[in-house]
């Protein structure tokens, strides 16, 4: 490990570290524009210049390897003069439009010009002007501000894997653009907005909306998929104006998907803000007392086995526990959280490892062989896909997939769409899995959310056992989920025999007389005549359309909640804004309803509910990775795998839940990226 001296401080750094990293280890701040910890080194902004002993001129610290005996000065007169010169050159063509720039207040160029600039310019010539570029509905461009740091280019190539952003021209004529100025189609494209150190790439939906000091910032957990990305909700008044990623190296690093970033903008659209009761076939506004009275009347005379509940994909653990407790008070155990018909947990297998992503999200980038079964991680879990891409690019991992041939942004050998081959894989694939130090077998909803899903899960488990499922802290088997509420629901046992399909069948034949649709918008219940339906949710989506009573609830950003991600990590999300109108938190609605029904729930506040949860499920009472010990679990009545070709669970990345469907940005993305062609822009645009 090399040792070097930085401003008189001796530091020892790992082999391969750069001088910039050594300076930071010594506690010195080094300005930079092009350098980013998660991207390759470009060395083209020169802002990180430092003085090195015996060097005839200042060096770019981001590109210089640290070596034994180096003597570095970060605050010398030479270093100061060099940085002032670089800053002066960077500002030669930069427009003086800070007052109208959306980057104002969060601009690296502003901050570093103040700290490292001369304070005046000797440049008298006219500034360069660059035409604006079109990059789609997410990214707003003002390319005259661009300083050619190429962060966006490197991100698109290295992380997103969709090489659509690049540079044309040379020197002063260089311009950053997308290919033929088409919309960026990567599901991670919004991250270039965060990466841009100036105002060249900003958020188009957020343009001219607010300044950062006007916003209330709240830490939250993303619920647009099951990864559990750490995010920050920025709100002003009752409205969330933007969503930004928080750094968490174990989950999302510092990226989020475009759906995580702009899906929550649909929170203020199509909202349910008052109770409704259906009278003479039409929904009419009602008070809470009238709605509760209607629910009581609808449940009157029904036994417990005639009442059921289906939980949606965006629910927190507290909401599902409150619903389960209320049903228990009513004598019912007919509840399920598997809207997609997933053959997981419950009566399928009691082992927690059978439905967790045991491999681990962060660990996945060190895998050397990856077998995907019925999953398209690029759409189902974009930040899991980036980990696999990293393993393939940097670790030279080999990837195989059983499913339709698609572009996953890295080389994949597709083995066809026949799931029966899981127990009889090609010899080369089996040899690769058995010979690998860190193999990963990932089963997705395209494999387990089908009639023979239990058989597929059982076959995948046997395959994992055959290739030595656990080795030195590495677990081979992992289940990839798409619903944020799924693992939490399975943990608390929010399942019943036969799942949602069995409940709907019973409702159709008259066995089930009442059904709670608790945020359940991804199923087609049909008319179900004779079944009393209560919808508890926040958007007027599919579930609300068929309901007899609607009870408006708070969304994920309007309440504090506990979420368990696909790998079993328990996280807490905080309330960013208050729910609109008469909407209330789910648990509070169910607690008040229990009073009306004469079956009072034993908690009066959120803390008491969390204590009740921790009392029965201890791992849900603390925020940590609650991994499950691997066991060779048994799959009940697994049967045989059918010959139906596997199909992926998501066919429209941007429209997977009611909030995203209400987001105008997601609607536009779906029309442009997934449509037949780009939307026609007005002449003024």
Short mmCIF file of N, CA, C and O in Angstrom, two decimals, residues 62-120:
data_model
loop_
_atom_site.label_atom_id
_atom_site.label_comp_id
_atom_site.label_asym_id
_atom_site.label_seq_id
_atom_site.Cartn_x
_atom_site.Cartn_y
_atom_site.Cartn_z
N UNK A 62 -7.22 13.43 -10.21
CA UNK A 62 -8.17 12.33 -10.40
C UNK A 62 -7.59 11.24 -11.29
O UNK A 62 -8.02 10.08 -11.22
N UNK A 63 -6.60 11.60 -12.14
CA UNK A 63 -6.05 10.64 -13.09
C UNK A 63 -4.65 10.17 -12.72
O UNK A 63 -4.09 9.31 -13.41
N UNK A 64 -4.08 10.71 -11.69
CA UNK A 64 -2.71 10.35 -11.29
C UNK A 64 -2.74 9.26 -10.22
O UNK A 64 -3.29 9.47 -9.14
N UNK A 65 -2.15 8.10 -10.48
CA UNK A 65 -2.12 7.04 -9.46
C UNK A 65 -1.26 7.46 -8.27
O UNK A 65 -0.22 8.10 -8.44
N UNK A 66 -1.72 7.12 -7.10
CA UNK A 66 -0.93 7.40 -5.89
C UNK A 66 0.25 6.45 -5.84
O UNK A 66 0.13 5.26 -6.15
N UNK A 67 1.42 6.99 -5.45
CA UNK A 67 2.64 6.18 -5.41
C UNK A 67 3.44 6.53 -4.17
O UNK A 67 3.30 7.62 -3.58
N UNK A 68 4.30 5.60 -3.77
CA UNK A 68 5.15 5.81 -2.60
C UNK A 68 6.02 7.05 -2.78
O UNK A 68 6.59 7.27 -3.85
N UNK A 69 6.09 7.84 -1.72
CA UNK A 69 7.02 8.96 -1.72
C UNK A 69 6.50 10.23 -2.35
O UNK A 69 7.21 11.24 -2.33
N UNK A 70 5.32 10.23 -2.92
CA UNK A 70 4.80 11.45 -3.51
C UNK A 70 4.58 12.51 -2.44
O UNK A 70 4.14 12.20 -1.33
N UNK A 71 4.89 13.76 -2.80
CA UNK A 71 4.62 14.88 -1.90
C UNK A 71 3.64 15.81 -2.63
O UNK A 71 3.97 16.39 -3.68
N UNK A 72 2.45 15.92 -2.09
CA UNK A 72 1.36 16.65 -2.74
C UNK A 72 1.02 17.91 -1.94
O UNK A 72 0.98 17.87 -0.70
N UNK A 73 0.79 19.00 -2.65
CA UNK A 73 0.36 20.24 -2.02
C UNK A 73 -0.96 20.67 -2.64
O UNK A 73 -1.04 20.88 -3.85
N UNK A 74 -2.00 20.77 -1.79
CA UNK A 74 -3.33 21.13 -2.29
C UNK A 74 -3.68 22.59 -2.05
O UNK A 74 -4.70 23.06 -2.56
N UNK A 75 -2.86 23.29 -1.26
CA UNK A 75 -3.20 24.68 -0.93
C UNK A 75 -2.06 25.64 -1.20
O UNK A 75 -1.99 26.72 -0.62
N UNK A 76 -1.15 25.25 -2.08
CA UNK A 76 -0.03 26.11 -2.41
C UNK A 76 -0.46 27.21 -3.37
O UNK A 76 -1.53 27.16 -3.98
N UNK A 77 0.41 28.21 -3.54
CA UNK A 77 0.11 29.31 -4.46
C UNK A 77 0.00 28.81 -5.89
O UNK A 77 -0.84 29.28 -6.67
N UNK A 78 0.83 27.82 -6.25
CA UNK A 78 0.78 27.25 -7.60
C UNK A 78 -0.56 26.57 -7.85
O UNK A 78 -1.18 26.74 -8.91
N UNK A 79 -1.01 25.78 -6.87
CA UNK A 79 -2.30 25.09 -6.99
C UNK A 79 -3.44 26.10 -7.11
O UNK A 79 -4.33 25.97 -7.95
N UNK A 80 -3.38 27.11 -6.27
CA UNK A 80 -4.45 28.12 -6.28
C UNK A 80 -4.51 28.84 -7.63
O UNK A 80 -5.59 29.01 -8.22
N UNK A 81 -3.36 29.21 -8.17
CA UNK A 81 -3.33 29.92 -9.44
C UNK A 81 -3.81 29.02 -10.58
O UNK A 81 -4.53 29.47 -11.48
N UNK A 82 -3.42 27.73 -10.54
CA UNK A 82 -3.82 26.80 -11.59
C UNK A 82 -5.34 26.62 -11.60
O UNK A 82 -5.98 26.62 -12.66
N UNK A 83 -5.95 26.50 -10.43
CA UNK A 83 -7.41 26.32 -10.36
C UNK A 83 -8.13 27.58 -10.80
O UNK A 83 -9.18 27.50 -11.44
N UNK A 84 -7.59 28.74 -10.45
CA UNK A 84 -8.21 29.98 -10.90
C UNK A 84 -8.20 30.08 -12.42
O UNK A 84 -9.17 30.51 -13.04
N UNK A 85 -7.10 29.63 -13.02
CA UNK A 85 -7.01 29.65 -14.48
C UNK A 85 -8.00 28.70 -15.13
O UNK A 85 -8.66 29.05 -16.13
N UNK A 86 -8.14 27.51 -14.56
CA UNK A 86 -9.09 26.53 -15.09
C UNK A 86 -10.51 27.06 -14.98
O UNK A 86 -11.31 26.98 -15.92
N UNK A 87 -10.83 27.65 -13.84
CA UNK A 87 -12.18 28.18 -13.65
C UNK A 87 -12.46 29.32 -14.61
O UNK A 87 -13.57 29.44 -15.16
N UNK A 88 -11.45 30.14 -14.87
CA UNK A 88 -11.63 31.24 -15.80
C UNK A 88 -11.94 30.72 -17.20
O UNK A 88 -12.80 31.24 -17.91
N UNK A 89 -11.24 29.64 -17.60
CA UNK A 89 -11.51 29.05 -18.91
C UNK A 89 -12.90 28.42 -18.96
O UNK A 89 -13.62 28.53 -19.96
N UNK A 90 -13.32 27.76 -17.88
CA UNK A 90 -14.64 27.13 -17.86
C UNK A 90 -15.75 28.17 -18.00
O UNK A 90 -16.82 27.88 -18.56
N UNK A 91 -15.51 29.36 -17.47
CA UNK A 91 -16.54 30.41 -17.49
C UNK A 91 -16.49 31.28 -18.73
O UNK A 91 -17.31 32.18 -18.88
N UNK A 92 -15.53 31.01 -19.62
CA UNK A 92 -15.41 31.83 -20.83
C UNK A 92 -16.72 31.84 -21.62
O UNK A 92 -17.20 32.89 -22.05
N UNK A 93 -17.31 30.66 -21.81
CA UNK A 93 -18.51 30.55 -22.64
C UNK A 93 -19.79 30.31 -21.83
O UNK A 93 -20.86 30.21 -22.41
N UNK A 94 -19.65 30.17 -20.52
CA UNK A 94 -20.83 29.87 -19.71
C UNK A 94 -21.72 31.10 -19.63
O UNK A 94 -21.26 32.19 -19.30
N UNK A 95 -23.02 30.97 -19.92
CA UNK A 95 -23.92 32.13 -19.90
C UNK A 95 -24.17 32.63 -18.48
O UNK A 95 -24.12 31.87 -17.52
N UNK A 96 -24.48 33.91 -18.37
CA UNK A 96 -24.74 34.51 -17.06
C UNK A 96 -26.24 34.45 -16.77
O UNK A 96 -26.92 35.47 -16.66
N UNK A 97 -26.75 33.24 -16.66
CA UNK A 97 -28.20 33.09 -16.46
C UNK A 97 -28.54 32.35 -15.17
O UNK A 97 -29.54 31.66 -15.09
N UNK A 98 -27.70 32.52 -14.16
CA UNK A 98 -27.97 31.87 -12.87
C UNK A 98 -29.36 32.19 -12.30
O UNK A 98 -30.01 31.32 -11.73
N UNK A 99 -29.85 33.42 -12.44
CA UNK A 99 -31.18 33.72 -11.87
C UNK A 99 -32.32 32.91 -12.47
O UNK A 99 -33.35 32.72 -11.82
N UNK A 100 -32.17 32.44 -13.70
CA UNK A 100 -33.26 31.67 -14.31
C UNK A 100 -32.88 30.20 -14.51
O UNK A 100 -33.59 29.46 -15.18
N UNK A 101 -31.78 29.77 -13.92
CA UNK A 101 -31.32 28.39 -14.08
C UNK A 101 -31.86 27.52 -12.96
O UNK A 101 -31.76 27.89 -11.79
N UNK A 102 -32.42 26.38 -13.32
CA UNK A 102 -32.99 25.48 -12.30
C UNK A 102 -31.92 24.85 -11.42
O UNK A 102 -32.25 24.25 -10.40
N UNK A 103 -30.67 24.94 -11.83
CA UNK A 103 -29.59 24.39 -11.02
C UNK A 103 -29.19 25.35 -9.91
O UNK A 103 -28.42 25.00 -9.03
N UNK A 104 -29.70 26.59 -9.96
CA UNK A 104 -29.33 27.60 -8.97
C UNK A 104 -29.57 27.13 -7.55
O UNK A 104 -30.64 26.66 -7.21
N UNK A 105 -28.56 27.30 -6.71
CA UNK A 105 -28.65 26.84 -5.33
C UNK A 105 -28.13 25.44 -5.13
O UNK A 105 -27.86 25.03 -3.99
N UNK A 106 -27.97 24.70 -6.21
CA UNK A 106 -27.44 23.33 -6.13
C UNK A 106 -26.35 23.12 -7.18
O UNK A 106 -26.08 22.01 -7.58
N UNK A 107 -25.74 24.21 -7.63
CA UNK A 107 -24.84 24.16 -8.77
C UNK A 107 -23.39 24.04 -8.31
O UNK A 107 -22.89 24.90 -7.58
N UNK A 108 -22.72 23.00 -8.77
CA UNK A 108 -21.31 22.82 -8.46
C UNK A 108 -20.48 23.96 -9.04
O UNK A 108 -19.49 24.40 -8.44
N UNK A 109 -20.87 24.43 -10.21
CA UNK A 109 -20.11 25.51 -10.85
C UNK A 109 -20.21 26.79 -10.03
O UNK A 109 -19.22 27.50 -9.85
N UNK A 110 -21.38 27.10 -9.53
CA UNK A 110 -21.54 28.28 -8.66
C UNK A 110 -20.66 28.16 -7.42
O UNK A 110 -19.92 29.09 -7.07
N UNK A 111 -20.76 27.01 -6.76
CA UNK A 111 -20.03 26.82 -5.51
C UNK A 111 -18.52 26.90 -5.72
O UNK A 111 -17.80 27.55 -4.95
N UNK A 112 -18.03 26.24 -6.77
CA UNK A 112 -16.58 26.19 -6.97
C UNK A 112 -16.05 27.49 -7.56
O UNK A 112 -14.90 27.86 -7.33
N UNK A 113 -16.89 28.21 -8.32
CA UNK A 113 -16.47 29.53 -8.79
C UNK A 113 -16.28 30.49 -7.62
O UNK A 113 -15.37 31.32 -7.61
N UNK A 114 -17.13 30.35 -6.62
CA UNK A 114 -17.02 31.19 -5.42
C UNK A 114 -15.77 30.84 -4.62
O UNK A 114 -15.03 31.71 -4.16
N UNK A 115 -15.49 29.55 -4.49
CA UNK A 115 -14.40 29.10 -3.63
C UNK A 115 -13.03 29.10 -4.32
O UNK A 115 -12.01 29.26 -3.65
N UNK A 116 -13.03 28.86 -5.63
CA UNK A 116 -11.75 28.68 -6.31
C UNK A 116 -11.54 29.62 -7.49
O UNK A 116 -10.51 29.55 -8.16
N UNK A 117 -12.49 30.48 -7.79
CA UNK A 117 -12.37 31.37 -8.94
C UNK A 117 -11.64 32.67 -8.61
O UNK A 117 -11.38 33.00 -7.45
N UNK A 118 -11.31 33.45 -9.66
CA UNK A 118 -10.59 34.72 -9.51
C UNK A 118 -11.52 35.86 -9.10
O UNK A 118 -11.08 36.86 -8.56
N UNK A 119 -12.78 35.74 -9.43
CA UNK A 119 -13.70 36.82 -9.13
C UNK A 119 -13.92 37.76 -10.29
O UNK A 119 -14.81 38.61 -10.27
N UNK A 120 -13.11 37.64 -11.35
CA UNK A 120 -13.29 38.46 -12.54
C UNK A 120 -12.69 37.72 -13.73
O UNK A 120 -11.92 36.77 -13.56
#
